[in-house]
Amino acid sequence: MKHIKTLNDKTLNMTVKKGGCGECQTSCQSACKTSCTVGNQECENKKR
Amino acid sequence: MIHLFRNSGFDIVLDVNSAAVHLVDEMTARVLRILLDRKDTYGSEELAEPELAREVAEELDQDPELIAEILGELSELTAVGRLFSKDPYEALVPKVMDNKTVVKALCLNIAHDCNLACRYCFAEEGEYHGRRGLMSAETGKKALDFLVRASGSRRNLEVDFFGGEPLLAFDAIKEIVAYGRELEKKHDKLFRFTMTTNGVLLNREVEEFANREMANVVLSLDGRKEVNDRMRPFRGGQGSYDLIVPKLQSMARARDGKQYYLRGTFTSQNLDFVKDIEHFYDLGFRELSMEPVVTDDPQFMITEDNIAQIKDEYDRLVQLMREKKDAGDPFRFFHFMIDLDGGPCVYKRMSGCGAGTEYLAVTPWGELYPCHQFVGQEEFLLGNVEDGITNDEVSRRFKSVNLYTKDACRSCFAKFCCGGGCMANAYQSSGRIDGDYEIGCELERKRVECAIALKAFGSEEG
């Protein structure tokens, strides 16, 4: 494309099928404790 | 839904439902602005209509062929579900609601006591609306037993030693961790212990223990000496900076690649908090977090009047991160971390922090609360470590909150990044756990834009 550059390959809907295992870290256990930042957690699903 | 924004010289489009991120040139941004002025969403075929290209070209006074080419690219992305994509997730809500609740993380409030008297402390210097006290090793062990019982088949379990100041109960921490290691073998679990400390009691023994046993250590400091000492004094009023900084530096050095965060809090009194972040950097710390204060004290609380300045500070922070990266010695900022190609699945993003369901706080006496911020508020008492969750009504209330139960989230571009935000903040602001904390939302949206802009810089570098 000449006018648009897409920065990522994967899309969120790809996670519907294999998501939901719950093995990932709880967001508040990392460094916040007073707000909520979910998007920066890592996925820990080995089967994904 | 798409979100078009400009940051650090980039025109960026976030397609909210697919989470696709596109860098667009200036003319494409202008075309999109015209499209969005007309309506929120478009189909692929609609974007390819020659009539639309003619209309937009006329409005922009541009060559129709150029506009048709741009609309063609937008149409192509729309056809593959990466622009103007629909929300397919709301249908998953019943599945999320029906999932059996398992607990996977505990915030062990091991010390309802503190050796500092931070002026904004939501834990009331450790008292949490109640009395002072330290958790016994026995209660801590019961908490781990409860976690193993309540976690079902979940293998990764997290336990954060929190307070007050957890190192006031260091002996108990050591005993509890040792017990956790026994439980791991017996039940095929993996405990990730973490600790949040103000640094006053750090010493070589604690460092060695933390490096052996703690997956993450969160170190509290608010920044420049005058800022830190105004907010984080000892009980006698004297500042803590001079005592704790060398200890925190030693701890961070000792981590030697293992995770830590230096975490500060900013208030309305240091809205120039990027200077404090820069100070962290100058002190040698590279893993940084800086949070807006949670308080209703008018002296320190963040108000709507502060938002514009805070947003400018976040932009300054982006520039500072770029400068340090270009100079070959970068640092990380917790709230600007985003993984555009990975990150958590949509189930996690829909259900948020998990407070009251998969994440609970435990008081020194073994009582269970939905999270550390609700501790001591009797109406939220869930049960205790021996009997487990006995107040199902509170548990159900927390489980029922998700992105689709909050009207403000439906139209928010950042919803899949914050998962609906902090329920404690919402409760403090609105009196409802599913209410809104508009200031927090506004700042989160800005942080998401900054985080994506940093990725844009990365893509420019190839």
PDB file of C-alpha atoms in Angstrom, chain B residues 5-252:
ATOM      1  CA  PHE B   5      -5.248  10.518  16.178  1.00  0.00           C
ATOM      2  CA  ARG B   6      -2.029  12.430  15.755  1.00  0.00           C
ATOM      3  CA  ASN B   7       0.926  11.979  18.082  1.00  0.00           C
ATOM      4  CA  SER B   8       4.618  12.809  17.722  1.00  0.00           C
ATOM      5  CA  GLY B   9       4.108  13.732  14.072  1.00  0.00           C
ATOM      6  CA  PHE B  10       2.374  10.476  13.153  1.00  0.00           C
ATOM      7  CA  ASP B  11      -1.184  10.093  11.906  1.00  0.00           C
ATOM      8  CA  ILE B  12      -2.352   6.830  13.402  1.00  0.00           C
ATOM      9  CA  VAL B  13      -5.525   4.766  13.051  1.00  0.00           C
ATOM     10  CA  LEU B  14      -6.546   2.190  15.622  1.00  0.00           C
ATOM     11  CA  ASP B  15      -9.232  -0.192  14.447  1.00  0.00           C
ATOM     12  CA  VAL B  16     -10.707  -0.873  17.849  1.00  0.00           C
ATOM     13  CA  ASN B  17     -12.313  -4.285  17.400  1.00  0.00           C
ATOM     14  CA  SER B  18      -9.515  -5.957  15.452  1.00  0.00           C
ATOM     15  CA  ALA B  19      -6.823  -3.979  17.339  1.00  0.00           C
ATOM     16  CA  ALA B  20      -5.119  -3.351  13.983  1.00  0.00           C
ATOM     17  CA  VAL B  21      -2.928  -0.244  13.992  1.00  0.00           C
ATOM     18  CA  HIS B  22      -2.191   1.681  10.813  1.00  0.00           C
ATOM     19  CA  LEU B  23       0.138   4.573  10.089  1.00  0.00           C
ATOM     20  CA  VAL B  24      -1.460   6.732   7.446  1.00  0.00           C
ATOM     21  CA  ASP B  25      -0.081   9.602   5.401  1.00  0.00           C
ATOM     22  CA  GLU B  26      -1.383  13.105   5.842  1.00  0.00           C
ATOM     23  CA  MET B  27      -3.821  12.987   2.922  1.00  0.00           C
ATOM     24  CA  THR B  28      -5.291   9.688   4.130  1.00  0.00           C
ATOM     25  CA  ALA B  29      -5.802  11.252   7.546  1.00  0.00           C
ATOM     26  CA  ARG B  30      -7.649  14.139   5.916  1.00  0.00           C
ATOM     27  CA  VAL B  31      -9.825  11.724   3.937  1.00  0.00           C
ATOM     28  CA  LEU B  32     -10.620   9.773   7.091  1.00  0.00           C
ATOM     29  CA  ARG B  33     -11.572  12.940   8.948  1.00  0.00           C
ATOM     30  CA  ILE B  34     -14.108  13.755   6.263  1.00  0.00           C
ATOM     31  CA  LEU B  35     -15.475  10.227   6.339  1.00  0.00           C
ATOM     32  CA  LEU B  36     -15.764  10.264  10.137  1.00  0.00           C
ATOM     33  CA  ASP B  37     -17.511  13.630  10.080  1.00  0.00           C
ATOM     34  CA  ARG B  38     -20.222  11.978   8.031  1.00  0.00           C
ATOM     35  CA  LYS B  39     -20.643   8.785  10.025  1.00  0.00           C
ATOM     36  CA  ASP B  40     -18.816   6.302  12.251  1.00  0.00           C
ATOM     37  CA  THR B  41     -18.481   3.236  10.095  1.00  0.00           C
ATOM     38  CA  TYR B  42     -18.208   2.132   6.466  1.00  0.00           C
ATOM     39  CA  GLY B  43     -18.352  -1.052   4.467  1.00  0.00           C
ATOM     40  CA  SER B  44     -15.706  -2.142   2.011  1.00  0.00           C
ATOM     41  CA  GLU B  45     -17.873  -1.726  -1.090  1.00  0.00           C
ATOM     42  CA  GLU B  46     -19.107   1.656   0.036  1.00  0.00           C
ATOM     43  CA  LEU B  47     -15.530   2.951   0.297  1.00  0.00           C
ATOM     44  CA  ALA B  48     -14.814   1.792  -3.244  1.00  0.00           C
ATOM     45  CA  GLU B  49     -17.737   3.755  -4.743  1.00  0.00           C
ATOM     46  CA  PRO B  50     -16.487   6.247  -7.389  1.00  0.00           C
ATOM     47  CA  GLU B  51     -19.112   8.720  -6.231  1.00  0.00           C
ATOM     48  CA  LEU B  52     -17.608   8.834  -2.732  1.00  0.00           C
ATOM     49  CA  ALA B  53     -14.157   9.493  -4.180  1.00  0.00           C
ATOM     50  CA  ARG B  54     -15.554  12.350  -6.273  1.00  0.00           C
ATOM     51  CA  GLU B  55     -17.302  13.910  -3.275  1.00  0.00           C
ATOM     52  CA  VAL B  56     -14.287  13.678  -0.976  1.00  0.00           C
ATOM     53  CA  ALA B  57     -11.921  14.948  -3.687  1.00  0.00           C
ATOM     54  CA  GLU B  58     -14.156  17.940  -4.216  1.00  0.00           C
ATOM     55  CA  GLU B  59     -14.334  18.682  -0.515  1.00  0.00           C
ATOM     56  CA  LEU B  60     -10.563  18.486  -0.191  1.00  0.00           C
ATOM     57  CA  ASP B  61      -9.943  20.155  -3.540  1.00  0.00           C
ATOM     58  CA  GLN B  62      -7.686  17.267  -4.543  1.00  0.00           C
ATOM     59  CA  ASP B  63      -7.123  15.038  -7.542  1.00  0.00           C
ATOM     60  CA  PRO B  64      -9.996  12.492  -7.661  1.00  0.00           C
ATOM     61  CA  GLU B  65      -7.577   9.761  -8.749  1.00  0.00           C
ATOM     62  CA  LEU B  66      -5.459  10.245  -5.645  1.00  0.00           C
ATOM     63  CA  ILE B  67      -8.519  10.143  -3.399  1.00  0.00           C
ATOM     64  CA  ALA B  68      -9.832   7.059  -5.190  1.00  0.00           C
ATOM     65  CA  GLU B  69      -6.472   5.376  -4.603  1.00  0.00           C
ATOM     66  CA  ILE B  70      -6.621   6.183  -0.872  1.00  0.00           C
ATOM     67  CA  LEU B  71     -10.209   5.034  -0.582  1.00  0.00           C
ATOM     68  CA  GLY B  72      -9.203   1.865  -2.412  1.00  0.00           C
ATOM     69  CA  GLU B  73      -6.618   1.098   0.271  1.00  0.00           C
ATOM     70  CA  LEU B  74      -9.141   1.834   3.026  1.00  0.00           C
ATOM     71  CA  SER B  75     -11.618  -0.434   1.277  1.00  0.00           C
ATOM     72  CA  GLU B  76      -9.067  -3.213   1.051  1.00  0.00           C
ATOM     73  CA  LEU B  77      -8.313  -3.078   4.789  1.00  0.00           C
ATOM     74  CA  THR B  78     -12.018  -2.970   5.560  1.00  0.00           C
ATOM     75  CA  ALA B  79     -12.595  -6.067   3.426  1.00  0.00           C
ATOM     76  CA  VAL B  80     -10.066  -8.072   5.461  1.00  0.00           C
ATOM     77  CA  GLY B  81     -11.481  -6.937   8.824  1.00  0.00           C
ATOM     78  CA  ARG B  82      -8.744  -4.495   9.765  1.00  0.00           C
ATOM     79  CA  LEU B  83     -10.666  -1.285   9.422  1.00  0.00           C
ATOM     80  CA  PHE B  84     -14.217  -0.440  10.467  1.00  0.00           C
ATOM     81  CA  SER B  85     -14.424  -3.992  11.809  1.00  0.00           C
ATOM     82  CA  LYS B  86     -17.500  -5.032  13.751  1.00  0.00           C
ATOM     83  CA  ASP B  87     -17.517  -6.070  17.413  1.00  0.00           C
ATOM     84  CA  PRO B  88     -17.955  -9.854  17.499  1.00  0.00           C
ATOM     85  CA  TYR B  89     -17.186 -10.151  21.199  1.00  0.00           C
ATOM     86  CA  GLU B  90     -20.363  -9.149  22.989  1.00  0.00           C
ATOM     87  CA  ALA B  91     -21.800 -12.555  22.136  1.00  0.00           C
ATOM     88  CA  LEU B  92     -18.999 -14.067  24.245  1.00  0.00           C
ATOM     89  CA  VAL B  93     -20.188 -12.374  27.453  1.00  0.00           C
ATOM     90  CA  PRO B  94     -22.422 -15.285  28.545  1.00  0.00           C
ATOM     91  CA  LYS B  95     -19.450 -17.645  28.116  1.00  0.00           C
ATOM     92  CA  VAL B  96     -17.320 -15.413  30.322  1.00  0.00           C
ATOM     93  CA  MET B  97     -20.108 -15.132  32.884  1.00  0.00           C
ATOM     94  CA  ASP B  98     -20.691 -18.885  32.952  1.00  0.00           C
ATOM     95  CA  ASN B  99     -17.031 -19.731  33.473  1.00  0.00           C
ATOM     96  CA  LYS B 100     -16.384 -21.218  36.854  1.00  0.00           C
ATOM     97  CA  THR B 101     -14.664 -18.625  39.010  1.00  0.00           C
ATOM     98  CA  VAL B 102     -11.171 -19.608  40.016  1.00  0.00           C
ATOM     99  CA  VAL B 103      -8.873 -17.532  42.161  1.00  0.00           C
ATOM    100  CA  LYS B 104      -5.369 -17.184  40.762  1.00  0.00           C
ATOM    101  CA  ALA B 105      -3.877 -14.217  42.565  1.00  0.00           C
ATOM    102  CA  LEU B 106      -3.748 -12.944  46.117  1.00  0.00           C
ATOM    103  CA  CYS B 107      -2.608  -9.632  47.431  1.00  0.00           C
ATOM    104  CA  LEU B 108      -1.368 -10.603  50.880  1.00  0.00           C
ATOM    105  CA  ASN B 109      -1.644  -7.531  53.056  1.00  0.00           C
ATOM    106  CA  ILE B 110       0.968  -8.961  55.310  1.00  0.00           C
ATOM    107  CA  ALA B 111       1.449  -5.755  57.272  1.00  0.00           C
ATOM    108  CA  HIS B 112      -1.291  -3.345  58.181  1.00  0.00           C
ATOM    109  CA  ASP B 113       1.383  -1.091  59.496  1.00  0.00           C
ATOM    110  CA  CYS B 114       4.023   1.114  57.953  1.00  0.00           C
ATOM    111  CA  ASN B 115       7.245   2.859  58.799  1.00  0.00           C
ATOM    112  CA  LEU B 116       6.364   5.771  56.512  1.00  0.00           C
ATOM    113  CA  ALA B 117       3.406   8.129  56.664  1.00  0.00           C
ATOM    114  CA  CYS B 118       2.770   8.888  52.995  1.00  0.00           C
ATOM    115  CA  ARG B 119       0.277  11.693  52.783  1.00  0.00           C
ATOM    116  CA  TYR B 120      -1.853  10.191  50.008  1.00  0.00           C
ATOM    117  CA  CYS B 121      -1.862   6.621  51.307  1.00  0.00           C
ATOM    118  CA  PHE B 122      -5.157   4.897  50.482  1.00  0.00           C
ATOM    119  CA  ALA B 123      -4.199   2.335  53.108  1.00  0.00           C
ATOM    120  CA  GLU B 124      -4.185   5.062  55.756  1.00  0.00           C
ATOM    121  CA  GLU B 125      -0.538   4.404  56.619  1.00  0.00           C
ATOM    122  CA  GLY B 126      -1.324   0.714  56.719  1.00  0.00           C
ATOM    123  CA  GLU B 127      -4.416   0.814  58.897  1.00  0.00           C
ATOM    124  CA  TYR B 128      -6.933   0.294  56.069  1.00  0.00           C
ATOM    125  CA  HIS B 129      -9.875   1.746  57.992  1.00  0.00           C
ATOM    126  CA  GLY B 130      -9.096  -0.645  60.832  1.00  0.00           C
ATOM    127  CA  ARG B 131      -6.374  -1.473  63.300  1.00  0.00           C
ATOM    128  CA  ARG B 132      -2.668  -2.060  62.906  1.00  0.00           C
ATOM    129  CA  GLY B 133      -1.396  -5.607  62.725  1.00  0.00           C
ATOM    130  CA  LEU B 134       0.985  -8.038  61.056  1.00  0.00           C
ATOM    131  CA  MET B 135      -0.042 -11.281  59.399  1.00  0.00           C
ATOM    132  CA  SER B 136       1.221 -14.395  61.136  1.00  0.00           C
ATOM    133  CA  ALA B 137       3.031 -17.027  59.103  1.00  0.00           C
ATOM    134  CA  GLU B 138       0.184 -19.381  59.999  1.00  0.00           C
ATOM    135  CA  THR B 139      -2.463 -17.120  58.434  1.00  0.00           C
ATOM    136  CA  GLY B 140      -0.235 -16.632  55.378  1.00  0.00           C
ATOM    137  CA  LYS B 141       0.077 -20.382  54.943  1.00  0.00           C
ATOM    138  CA  LYS B 142      -3.684 -20.756  55.222  1.00  0.00           C
ATOM    139  CA  ALA B 143      -4.006 -18.132  52.510  1.00  0.00           C
ATOM    140  CA  LEU B 144      -1.784 -20.200  50.207  1.00  0.00           C
ATOM    141  CA  ASP B 145      -3.822 -23.329  51.032  1.00  0.00           C
ATOM    142  CA  PHE B 146      -6.956 -21.394  50.135  1.00  0.00           C
ATOM    143  CA  LEU B 147      -5.381 -20.254  46.860  1.00  0.00           C
ATOM    144  CA  VAL B 148      -4.427 -23.796  45.900  1.00  0.00           C
ATOM    145  CA  ARG B 149      -7.975 -24.986  46.701  1.00  0.00           C
ATOM    146  CA  ALA B 150      -9.667 -22.124  44.879  1.00  0.00           C
ATOM    147  CA  SER B 151      -7.452 -22.153  41.789  1.00  0.00           C
ATOM    148  CA  GLY B 152      -8.791 -25.338  40.233  1.00  0.00           C
ATOM    149  CA  SER B 153      -6.623 -26.423  37.322  1.00  0.00           C
ATOM    150  CA  ARG B 154      -4.930 -23.021  37.023  1.00  0.00           C
ATOM    151  CA  ARG B 155      -1.193 -23.617  37.350  1.00  0.00           C
ATOM    152  CA  ASN B 156       0.355 -20.142  37.554  1.00  0.00           C
ATOM    153  CA  LEU B 157      -0.527 -18.548  40.886  1.00  0.00           C
ATOM    154  CA  GLU B 158       0.509 -15.115  42.073  1.00  0.00           C
ATOM    155  CA  VAL B 159       1.022 -13.825  45.550  1.00  0.00           C
ATOM    156  CA  ASP B 160       2.013 -10.226  46.174  1.00  0.00           C
ATOM    157  CA  PHE B 161       3.332  -9.220  49.578  1.00  0.00           C
ATOM    158  CA  PHE B 162       1.785  -5.836  50.157  1.00  0.00           C
ATOM    159  CA  GLY B 163       0.988  -3.522  53.000  1.00  0.00           C
ATOM    160  CA  GLY B 164       1.521  -1.160  54.674  1.00  0.00           C
ATOM    161  CA  GLU B 165       5.131  -2.099  54.467  1.00  0.00           C
ATOM    162  CA  PRO B 166       5.549  -5.863  53.965  1.00  0.00           C
ATOM    163  CA  LEU B 167       9.154  -5.992  55.196  1.00  0.00           C
ATOM    164  CA  LEU B 168       7.858  -5.269  58.713  1.00  0.00           C
ATOM    165  CA  ALA B 169       6.843  -8.934  58.538  1.00  0.00           C
ATOM    166  CA  PHE B 170       9.913 -10.283  56.746  1.00  0.00           C
ATOM    167  CA  ASP B 171      10.208 -13.378  58.947  1.00  0.00           C
ATOM    168  CA  ALA B 172       6.638 -14.354  58.125  1.00  0.00           C
ATOM    169  CA  ILE B 173       7.271 -13.717  54.409  1.00  0.00           C
ATOM    170  CA  LYS B 174      10.204 -16.137  54.439  1.00  0.00           C
ATOM    171  CA  GLU B 175       8.143 -18.829  56.137  1.00  0.00           C
ATOM    172  CA  ILE B 176       5.177 -18.349  53.804  1.00  0.00           C
ATOM    173  CA  VAL B 177       7.345 -18.506  50.691  1.00  0.00           C
ATOM    174  CA  ALA B 178       9.052 -21.692  51.907  1.00  0.00           C
ATOM    175  CA  TYR B 179       5.613 -23.218  52.490  1.00  0.00           C
ATOM    176  CA  GLY B 180       4.568 -22.132  48.983  1.00  0.00           C
ATOM    177  CA  ARG B 181       7.514 -23.999  47.479  1.00  0.00           C
ATOM    178  CA  GLU B 182       6.344 -27.178  49.243  1.00  0.00           C
ATOM    179  CA  LEU B 183       2.826 -26.706  47.924  1.00  0.00           C
ATOM    180  CA  GLU B 184       4.131 -26.264  44.374  1.00  0.00           C
ATOM    181  CA  LYS B 185       5.554 -29.751  44.320  1.00  0.00           C
ATOM    182  CA  LYS B 186       2.567 -31.329  45.990  1.00  0.00           C
ATOM    183  CA  HIS B 187      -0.069 -29.734  43.758  1.00  0.00           C
ATOM    184  CA  ASP B 188       1.815 -29.029  40.496  1.00  0.00           C
ATOM    185  CA  LYS B 189       1.451 -25.287  40.889  1.00  0.00           C
ATOM    186  CA  LEU B 190       3.835 -22.450  40.218  1.00  0.00           C
ATOM    187  CA  PHE B 191       3.837 -19.609  42.723  1.00  0.00           C
ATOM    188  CA  ARG B 192       5.045 -16.241  41.506  1.00  0.00           C
ATOM    189  CA  PHE B 193       5.808 -14.192  44.566  1.00  0.00           C
ATOM    190  CA  THR B 194       6.143 -10.453  44.277  1.00  0.00           C
ATOM    191  CA  MET B 195       6.625  -7.671  46.781  1.00  0.00           C
ATOM    192  CA  THR B 196       5.877  -3.963  46.926  1.00  0.00           C
ATOM    193  CA  THR B 197       8.165  -2.124  49.326  1.00  0.00           C
ATOM    194  CA  ASN B 198       9.013   1.419  50.342  1.00  0.00           C
ATOM    195  CA  GLY B 199      12.658   0.414  50.669  1.00  0.00           C
ATOM    196  CA  VAL B 200      13.241   1.488  54.272  1.00  0.00           C
ATOM    197  CA  LEU B 201      14.094  -2.023  55.488  1.00  0.00           C
ATOM    198  CA  LEU B 202      15.945  -3.258  52.413  1.00  0.00           C
ATOM    199  CA  ASN B 203      19.317  -4.820  53.185  1.00  0.00           C
ATOM    200  CA  ARG B 204      21.615  -7.488  51.775  1.00  0.00           C
ATOM    201  CA  GLU B 205      19.603 -10.344  53.268  1.00  0.00           C
ATOM    202  CA  VAL B 206      16.355  -9.041  51.765  1.00  0.00           C
ATOM    203  CA  GLU B 207      18.052  -8.519  48.405  1.00  0.00           C
ATOM    204  CA  GLU B 208      19.339 -12.077  48.313  1.00  0.00           C
ATOM    205  CA  PHE B 209      15.986 -13.465  49.367  1.00  0.00           C
ATOM    206  CA  ALA B 210      14.106 -11.342  46.821  1.00  0.00           C
ATOM    207  CA  ASN B 211      16.418 -12.349  44.014  1.00  0.00           C
ATOM    208  CA  ARG B 212      15.968 -15.984  44.857  1.00  0.00           C
ATOM    209  CA  GLU B 213      12.221 -15.977  45.429  1.00  0.00           C
ATOM    210  CA  MET B 214      10.527 -12.902  43.957  1.00  0.00           C
ATOM    211  CA  ALA B 215       9.461 -12.762  40.323  1.00  0.00           C
ATOM    212  CA  ASN B 216       9.064  -9.015  40.603  1.00  0.00           C
ATOM    213  CA  VAL B 217       9.874  -6.362  43.162  1.00  0.00           C
ATOM    214  CA  VAL B 218       8.070  -3.038  43.105  1.00  0.00           C
ATOM    215  CA  LEU B 219      10.057  -0.246  44.719  1.00  0.00           C
ATOM    216  CA  SER B 220       8.297   2.954  45.754  1.00  0.00           C
ATOM    217  CA  LEU B 221       9.827   6.387  45.268  1.00  0.00           C
ATOM    218  CA  ASP B 222       8.107   9.541  44.080  1.00  0.00           C
ATOM    219  CA  GLY B 223      10.951  11.287  42.291  1.00  0.00           C
ATOM    220  CA  ARG B 224      12.957  14.385  43.094  1.00  0.00           C
ATOM    221  CA  LYS B 225      13.986  14.705  46.732  1.00  0.00           C
ATOM    222  CA  GLU B 226      11.634  17.595  47.459  1.00  0.00           C
ATOM    223  CA  VAL B 227       8.705  15.799  45.803  1.00  0.00           C
ATOM    224  CA  ASN B 228       9.386  12.496  47.530  1.00  0.00           C
ATOM    225  CA  ASP B 229       9.986  14.011  50.940  1.00  0.00           C
ATOM    226  CA  ARG B 230       6.848  16.136  50.790  1.00  0.00           C
ATOM    227  CA  MET B 231       4.700  13.064  50.103  1.00  0.00           C
ATOM    228  CA  ARG B 232       6.643  10.187  51.675  1.00  0.00           C
ATOM    229  CA  PRO B 233       7.895  11.299  55.103  1.00  0.00           C
ATOM    230  CA  PHE B 234       8.592   9.157  58.132  1.00  0.00           C
ATOM    231  CA  ARG B 235       6.061   9.327  60.941  1.00  0.00           C
ATOM    232  CA  GLY B 236       8.155  12.015  62.610  1.00  0.00           C
ATOM    233  CA  GLY B 237       7.883  14.153  59.482  1.00  0.00           C
ATOM    234  CA  GLN B 238      11.462  13.839  58.206  1.00  0.00           C
ATOM    235  CA  GLY B 239      11.945  12.921  54.569  1.00  0.00           C
ATOM    236  CA  SER B 240      12.695   9.366  53.448  1.00  0.00           C
ATOM    237  CA  TYR B 241      14.658  10.115  50.252  1.00  0.00           C
ATOM    238  CA  ASP B 242      18.194  10.106  51.643  1.00  0.00           C
ATOM    239  CA  LEU B 243      17.735   6.818  53.450  1.00  0.00           C
ATOM    240  CA  ILE B 244      15.874   4.876  50.796  1.00  0.00           C
ATOM    241  CA  VAL B 245      17.466   5.931  47.493  1.00  0.00           C
ATOM    242  CA  PRO B 246      20.778   4.084  48.027  1.00  0.00           C
ATOM    243  CA  LYS B 247      18.829   1.008  49.192  1.00  0.00           C
ATOM    244  CA  LEU B 248      16.532   1.095  46.169  1.00  0.00           C
ATOM    245  CA  GLN B 249      19.508   1.552  43.832  1.00  0.00           C
ATOM    246  CA  SER B 250      21.261  -1.408  45.413  1.00  0.00           C
ATOM    247  CA  MET B 251      18.128  -3.562  45.114  1.00  0.00           C
ATOM    248  CA  ALA B 252      17.619  -2.615  41.456  1.00  0.00           C
TER     249      ALA B 252
END
